[in-house]
Coordinates of C-alpha atoms and ligand atoms in Angstrom, one line a residue:
X203 CA -0.1 10.2 40.8
X204 CA 1.5 11.8 37.7
X205 CA 3.6 8.7 37.1
X206 CA 0.5 6.5 37.4
X207 CA -1.3 8.6 34.8
X208 CA 1.6 8.2 32.4
X209 CA 1.7 4.5 32.9
X210 CA -2.0 4.3 32.3
X211 CA -1.7 6.3 29.1
X212 CA 1.1 4.0 27.9
X213 CA -1.1 0.9 28.6
X214 CA -4.1 2.4 26.8
X215 CA -2.1 3.3 23.7
X216 CA -0.1 0.0 23.6
X217 CA 0.3 -1.3 20.1
X218 CA -2.0 -4.0 18.9
X219 CA -1.4 -7.1 21.0
X220 CA -1.0 -10.7 19.9
X221 CA -4.7 -11.1 20.7
X222 CA -5.6 -8.5 18.2
X223 CA -3.4 -10.1 15.6
X224 CA -5.2 -13.4 16.3
X225 CA -8.6 -11.7 15.9
X226 CA -7.4 -10.2 12.6
X227 CA -6.1 -13.6 11.3
X228 CA -9.4 -15.2 12.3
X229 CA -11.9 -12.7 10.9
X230 CA -10.2 -10.5 8.4
X231 CA -7.1 -12.2 6.9
X232 CA -9.1 -14.2 4.4
X233 CA -10.2 -11.1 2.5
X234 CA -7.5 -8.6 3.4
X235 CA -4.5 -10.9 3.4
X236 CA -2.6 -12.4 6.3
X237 CA 0.1 -9.7 5.7
X238 CA -2.6 -6.9 5.3
X239 CA -1.5 -6.3 1.7
X240 CA -5.0 -7.0 0.4
X241 CA -6.6 -9.9 -1.4
X242 CA -10.2 -9.9 -2.4
X243 CA -10.6 -6.9 -0.1
X244 CA -8.3 -3.8 0.0
X245 CA -5.0 -3.5 1.7
X246 CA -5.2 -2.5 5.3
X247 CA -2.0 -0.6 5.9
X248 CA -1.6 3.0 7.2
X249 CA -0.2 4.1 3.8
X250 CA -3.2 2.8 2.0
X251 CA -5.8 3.9 4.5
X252 CA -4.5 7.4 4.1
X253 CA -7.5 9.7 4.4
X254 CA -9.8 7.2 6.0
X255 CA -10.6 8.3 9.6
X256 CA -10.4 6.0 12.5
X257 CA -14.1 6.6 13.4
X258 CA -15.1 5.7 9.8
X259 CA -13.0 2.6 9.9
X260 CA -14.6 1.6 13.2
X261 CA -18.1 2.1 11.7
X262 CA -17.1 0.0 8.6
X263 CA -15.9 -2.9 10.8
X264 CA -18.9 -2.7 13.0
X265 CA -21.6 -2.2 10.4
X266 CA -20.0 -3.3 7.1
X267 CA -20.0 -1.4 3.8
X268 CA -23.2 -1.5 1.8
X269 CA -23.3 -3.4 -1.5
X270 CA -19.9 -5.0 -0.9
X271 CA -18.6 -8.2 0.6
X272 CA -17.4 -6.3 3.7
X273 CA -20.0 -7.5 6.3
X274 CA -20.4 -5.9 9.7
X275 CA -18.8 -7.6 12.7
X276 CA -20.9 -5.8 15.3
X277 CA -22.5 -9.1 16.3
X278 CA -19.3 -11.1 16.5
X279 CA -16.8 -8.7 18.1
X280 CA -17.1 -6.4 21.1
X281 CA -16.7 -2.7 20.8
X282 CA -13.3 -3.0 22.4
X283 CA -12.2 -5.6 20.0
X284 CA -13.3 -3.5 17.0
X285 CA -11.4 -0.5 18.4
X286 CA -8.3 -2.7 18.8
X287 CA -8.6 -3.8 15.2
X288 CA -8.8 -0.1 14.1
X289 CA -5.6 0.6 16.0
X290 CA -4.1 -2.6 14.4
X291 CA -4.8 -1.6 10.8
X292 CA -3.5 1.9 11.4
X293 CA -0.2 0.6 12.9
X294 CA 2.6 -0.1 10.4
X295 CA 3.6 -3.7 10.1
X296 CA 6.7 -4.8 12.0
X297 CA 8.6 -5.3 8.8
X298 CA 8.4 -3.1 5.7
X299 CA 6.2 -5.0 3.3
X300 CA 7.9 -6.3 0.2
X301 CA 6.6 -6.1 -3.3
X302 CA 9.3 -7.2 -5.7
X303 CA 9.7 -8.6 -9.2
X304 CA 8.4 -12.0 -8.2
X305 CA 5.2 -10.5 -6.6
X306 CA 4.6 -8.2 -9.7
X307 CA 5.1 -11.1 -12.1
X308 CA 2.8 -13.4 -10.1
X309 CA 0.0 -10.8 -10.0
X310 CA 0.0 -10.3 -13.8
X311 CA -3.3 -11.4 -15.4
X312 CA -3.8 -11.5 -19.1
X313 CA -7.6 -11.5 -19.6
X314 CA -7.5 -11.6 -23.4
X315 CA -4.7 -12.1 -25.8
X316 CA -4.2 -8.6 -27.3
X317 CA -3.5 -10.3 -30.7
X318 CA -7.1 -11.6 -30.8
X319 CA -8.8 -8.3 -30.3
X320 CA -10.9 -7.2 -33.3
X321 CA -10.0 -3.9 -34.9
X322 CA -13.5 -2.3 -34.9
X323 CA -15.6 -1.0 -32.1
X324 CA -18.4 -3.4 -31.1
X325 CA -20.8 -0.5 -30.6
X326 CA -22.3 2.3 -32.7
X327 CA -20.7 5.4 -31.3
X328 CA -17.6 7.5 -32.0
X329 CA -14.9 5.5 -30.2
X330 CA -12.8 8.6 -29.9
X331 CA -15.5 10.5 -28.1
X332 CA -16.0 8.3 -25.0
X333 CA -15.9 9.3 -21.4
X334 CA -14.4 7.0 -18.8
X335 CA -16.3 7.8 -15.7
X336 CA -14.8 6.5 -12.4
X337 CA -17.3 6.0 -9.7
X338 CA -15.1 6.0 -6.7
X339 CA -17.8 5.4 -4.1
X340 CA -18.7 1.9 -5.3
X341 CA -15.7 1.0 -7.4
X342 CA -17.3 0.9 -10.8
X343 CA -16.4 2.5 -14.2
X344 CA -18.9 3.6 -16.7
X345 CA -18.0 4.1 -20.4
X346 CA -20.2 6.9 -21.7
X347 CA -20.9 7.7 -25.3
X348 CA -19.7 11.3 -25.4
X349 CA -22.2 12.4 -28.1
X350 CA -25.4 11.0 -26.6
X351 CA -24.2 10.8 -23.0
X352 CA -25.5 7.3 -22.7
X353 CA -23.7 4.5 -20.9
X354 CA -22.2 1.8 -23.2
X355 CA -21.2 -0.4 -20.4
X356 CA -20.4 -0.4 -16.7
X357 CA -18.0 -2.7 -14.9
X358 CA -16.6 -3.3 -11.5
X359 CA -13.1 -1.8 -11.0
X360 CA -10.3 -2.5 -8.6
X361 CA -10.7 -0.9 -5.1
X362 CA -10.3 2.9 -5.1
X363 CA -9.2 4.0 -8.6
X364 CA -7.4 7.3 -8.5
X365 CA -5.1 9.6 -10.5
X366 CA -7.5 9.8 -13.5
X367 CA -7.9 7.5 -16.5
X368 CA -5.0 7.6 -19.0
X369 CA -5.1 6.6 -22.7
X370 CA -3.0 5.0 -25.3
X371 CA -1.8 7.5 -28.0
X372 CA -4.4 6.2 -30.5
X373 CA -7.2 6.5 -27.9
X374 CA -8.2 2.9 -28.1
X375 CA -7.1 1.7 -24.6
X376 CA -7.6 3.3 -21.2
X377 CA -5.3 2.6 -18.3
X378 CA -6.6 2.8 -14.7
X379 CA -4.6 2.7 -11.5
X380 CA -6.0 1.8 -8.0
X381 CA -4.8 2.9 -4.6
X382 CA -3.5 -0.6 -3.9
X383 CA -1.2 -0.5 -7.0
X384 CA -3.4 -2.4 -9.5
X385 CA -2.9 -1.2 -13.1
X386 CA -5.8 -2.2 -15.5
X387 CA -5.7 -2.0 -19.3
X388 CA -9.2 -1.7 -20.8
X389 CA -10.1 -1.9 -24.5
X390 CA -12.6 0.8 -25.5
X391 CA -13.4 -1.0 -28.8
X392 CA -14.4 -4.4 -27.4
X393 CA -15.3 -3.1 -24.0
X394 CA -13.3 -5.5 -21.9
X395 CA -10.3 -5.7 -19.6
X396 CA -7.2 -6.8 -21.5
X397 CA -4.7 -7.2 -18.7
X398 CA -4.0 -6.3 -15.1
X399 CA -0.8 -6.1 -13.0
X400 CA -0.3 -5.1 -9.4
X401 CA 2.7 -2.8 -9.7
X402 CA 3.0 -1.9 -6.0
X403 CA 1.3 -2.0 -2.7
X404 CA 0.4 1.6 -2.9
X405 CA 0.5 3.7 -6.1
X406 CA 0.2 7.4 -6.5
X407 CA -0.6 7.5 -10.2
X408 CA 0.4 6.2 -13.6
X409 CA 1.4 7.8 -16.9
X410 CA 1.5 6.4 -20.5
X411 CA 4.3 7.2 -22.9
X412 CA 3.6 9.0 -26.2
X413 CA 5.1 6.2 -28.2
X414 CA 2.5 3.8 -26.6
X415 CA 5.2 1.5 -25.2
X416 CA 5.3 2.1 -21.5
X417 CA 3.1 2.6 -18.5
X418 CA 5.0 4.1 -15.6
X419 CA 3.6 3.7 -12.1
X420 CA 4.8 6.1 -9.4
X421 CA 4.5 4.4 -6.0
X422 CA 4.6 5.3 -2.3
X423 CA 5.0 1.7 -1.2
X424 CA 7.6 0.4 -2.0
X425 CA 9.5 3.6 -2.8
X426 CA 9.9 3.1 -6.5
X427 CA 8.8 3.6 -10.1
X428 CA 7.6 0.5 -12.0
X429 CA 7.8 0.4 -15.8
X430 CA 5.2 -1.9 -17.4
X431 CA 4.9 -2.9 -21.1
X432 CA 1.8 -0.9 -22.3
X433 CA 0.9 -3.9 -24.5
X434 CA 0.2 -6.6 -22.0
X435 CA 1.2 -4.9 -18.7
X436 CA 4.1 -7.2 -18.1
X437 CA 6.9 -5.9 -16.0
X438 CA 9.8 -4.2 -17.8
X439 CA 11.8 -2.9 -14.8
X440 CA 11.7 -1.5 -11.3
X441 CA 13.5 1.7 -10.6
X442 CA 14.1 2.2 -6.8
X443 CA 13.8 5.8 -5.8
X444 CA 16.9 6.5 -3.8
X445 CA 19.1 9.6 -3.4
X446 CA 22.9 9.7 -3.8
X447 CA 23.1 9.5 0.0
X448 CA 20.9 6.4 0.1
X449 CA 17.7 7.8 1.4
X450 CA 14.5 6.5 -0.3
X451 CA 11.5 8.5 -1.3
X452 CA 7.8 8.1 -2.1
X453 CA 6.7 9.3 -5.5
X454 CA 4.3 12.3 -5.4
X455 CA 3.2 12.2 -9.1
X456 CA 4.3 11.0 -12.5
X457 CA 3.3 12.6 -15.9
X458 CA 4.2 12.1 -19.5
X459 CA 5.9 15.0 -21.3
X460 CA 5.1 14.3 -25.0
X461 CA 7.5 16.8 -26.7
X462 CA 10.4 15.7 -24.4
X463 CA 9.7 12.0 -25.0
X464 CA 10.1 11.5 -21.3
X465 CA 8.2 10.9 -18.1
X466 CA 8.7 13.4 -15.2
X467 CA 8.3 12.3 -11.6
X468 CA 8.2 14.5 -8.5
X469 CA 9.4 13.0 -5.2
X470 CA 7.9 13.5 -1.8
X471 CA 10.8 12.8 0.6
X472 CA 13.9 14.4 -0.9
X473 CA 14.4 17.4 -3.1
X474 CA 14.7 15.9 -6.5
X475 CA 12.6 15.8 -9.7
X476 CA 13.4 12.9 -12.0
X477 CA 13.1 12.9 -15.8
X478 CA 13.0 9.5 -17.4
X479 CA 13.6 9.8 -21.2
X480 CA 12.3 7.0 -23.5
X481 CA 12.7 8.5 -27.0
X482 CA 15.6 7.7 -29.4
X483 CA 16.4 4.4 -27.7
X484 CA 16.7 6.0 -24.3
X485 CA 16.0 3.4 -21.6
X486 CA 14.3 5.5 -18.9
X487 CA 17.5 6.0 -16.9
X488 CA 16.6 8.8 -14.5
X489 CA 18.1 12.3 -15.0
X490 CA 18.0 13.8 -11.5
X491 CA 17.2 17.5 -11.1
X492 CA 18.1 19.0 -7.7
X493 CA 15.2 21.3 -6.7
X494 CA 14.9 23.4 -3.6
X495 CA 11.7 21.9 -2.2
X496 CA 9.8 18.7 -2.3
X497 CA 6.7 18.8 -4.6
X498 CA 3.3 17.3 -3.8
X499 CA 2.1 17.5 -7.4
X500 CA 2.9 19.5 -10.6
X501 CA 1.8 20.3 -14.1
X502 CA 3.7 21.4 -17.2
X503 CA 3.5 24.7 -19.0
X504 CA 2.6 24.4 -22.7
X505 CA 6.1 24.2 -23.9
X506 CA 7.1 21.5 -21.4
X507 CA 10.1 23.6 -20.5
X508 CA 9.1 24.2 -17.0
X509 CA 6.9 22.5 -14.4
X510 CA 4.6 24.3 -12.1
X511 CA 4.9 22.5 -8.8
X512 CA 2.9 22.7 -5.6
X513 CA 5.0 22.5 -2.4
X514 CA 4.0 20.5 0.6
X515 CA 2.9 23.5 2.7
X516 CA 0.3 24.3 -0.1
X517 CA 1.1 28.0 0.2
X518 CA 3.8 28.2 -2.5
X519 CA 3.8 27.4 -6.2
X520 CA 7.2 26.9 -7.8
X521 CA 8.1 27.3 -11.5
X522 CA 11.1 25.0 -12.1
X523 CA 13.1 24.8 -15.3
X524 CA 13.1 21.2 -16.5
X525 CA 16.5 21.5 -18.2
X526 CA 18.5 23.1 -15.4
X527 CA 16.3 22.2 -12.3
X528 CA 16.6 25.9 -11.3
X529 CA 13.7 27.7 -9.9
X530 CA 12.5 30.4 -12.3
X531 CA 9.8 31.9 -10.0
X532 CA 7.9 31.3 -6.9
X533 CA 4.3 32.2 -6.4
X534 CA 2.9 33.0 -3.0
X535 CA -0.7 31.9 -3.3
X536 CA -2.2 31.3 0.1
X537 CA -4.1 28.0 -0.1
X538 CA -2.7 27.4 -3.6
X539 CA -3.3 23.9 -4.7
X540 CA -2.4 22.6 -8.2
X541 CA -4.5 19.9 -9.7
X542 CA -2.5 18.5 -12.5
X543 CA -4.1 15.1 -13.0
X544 CA -5.5 14.2 -16.3
X545 CA -5.0 17.6 -17.8
X546 CA -2.4 16.7 -20.4
X547 CA -4.0 13.8 -22.2
X548 CA -1.5 11.7 -20.4
Ligands
LIG859 C1 -15.6 -11.5 3.0 C2 -14.5 -10.6 2.9 C3 -14.1 -9.6 4.0 C4 -13.9 -9.9 5.3 C5 -13.9 -11.2 6.0 C6 -13.5 -8.6 5.9 N1 -13.5 -7.6 5.0 FE1 -13.0 -5.7 5.3 N2 -13.5 -5.3 3.4 C7 -13.8 -6.2 2.4 C8 -14.1 -5.5 1.2 C9 -14.5 -6.1 -0.2 C10 -13.9 -4.1 1.4 C11 -14.2 -3.0 0.4 C12 -15.6 -2.5 0.6 C13 -16.0 -1.4 -0.4 O1 -16.2 -1.8 -1.6 O2 -16.0 -0.3 0.0 C14 -13.6 -4.0 2.8 C15 -13.3 -2.8 3.4 C16 -12.8 -2.7 4.7 C17 -12.3 -1.5 5.3 C18 -12.3 -0.1 4.6 C19 -11.0 0.1 3.9 C20 -11.0 1.4 3.2 O3 -9.9 1.7 2.7 O4 -12.0 2.1 3.0 C21 -11.8 -1.8 6.5 C22 -11.2 -0.8 7.6 C23 -12.0 -3.2 6.7 N3 -12.6 -3.7 5.6 C24 -11.6 -3.9 7.8 C25 -11.9 -5.2 8.1 C26 -11.6 -5.9 9.3 C27 -10.9 -5.3 10.5 C28 -12.0 -7.2 9.1 C29 -12.1 -8.3 10.2 C30 -12.8 -8.0 11.4 C31 -12.6 -7.3 7.8 N4 -12.5 -6.1 7.2 C32 -13.1 -8.5 7.2 C33 -13.9 -7.5 2.6 C34 -13.8 -8.2 3.8

């Protein structure tokens, strides 16, 4: 009897079958990509679905999402088939999906030639006092006049923007990153998208260098950092995130450190923090700091000499010296969570 129960459990939780793959290819691939990396619709991989619950995914597939092209399949698929599709999208693909130089270059869209952009705002408001409001629910961005609190424009964004809007040093351009790795450059003077590139399959966040030259995307899939030209978002280089012993890691967060002329990246899967210098002809070659815990996120102190990091267990904050990598202090704050995003201009 016991054996039988085990066998049954194994049957019930069997990974998505060839039938489910066929269902996916027939009904879903057109919008979500045959490889599930996303197309017109978002990527459907466990890494990307992240916080989406299985029950919510089931409801979306059955009933659709309001005001989107995701229609409900409740009348075409049985409840069982929908459940199988939920399992399917939460199961990693057989092979680790690839997103390399060729994919990044092929994704690159130049919407307007940056050289043709006028040099004056096309609206009557202070261009340095605008708010970029990300409406994550329905994937739109509103540009708000910060004096009058009136919208200047509203446009559809990539699916699930996150990590906060970043700005060029002169404040004219804003850079947005989406869950699925799309980086968008938007001109706040002429109110239009300038360029877009899909830097990765899944991106944690982006940072913009103080010299206005680079956009750095910190990614969780693939495990790398991607450097884009801040002008037209073309690819400059890919930095795989690997340790001396050959392990690879997701990136937890990247931020710009203006006085250091560098980016700093925290890693999620091995105990290093990377500093990538770009000033004085430096070429973003990582300087690796050995730290004693992996960090989920961090912020800088005012001097940019230390970072204040949040460890995975969320109970401990760490103060780490950015020159030596040594821990200067540890804070035991039960439930401590550090929200660093967007709090440093870049
Ligand atoms: C006509 C295009 C289209 C088809 C066909 C389609 N989808 Fe979607 N799907 C979308 C779009 C667009 C979204 C994003 C909706 C939104 O804006 O919230 C989406 C969202 C989803 C989400 C939620 C993702 C998230 O991260 O919140 C799931 C799950 C999903 N689709 C599964 C499926 C499955 C399974 C099928 C096949 C049975 C399917 N979709 C067919 C376009 C499509």
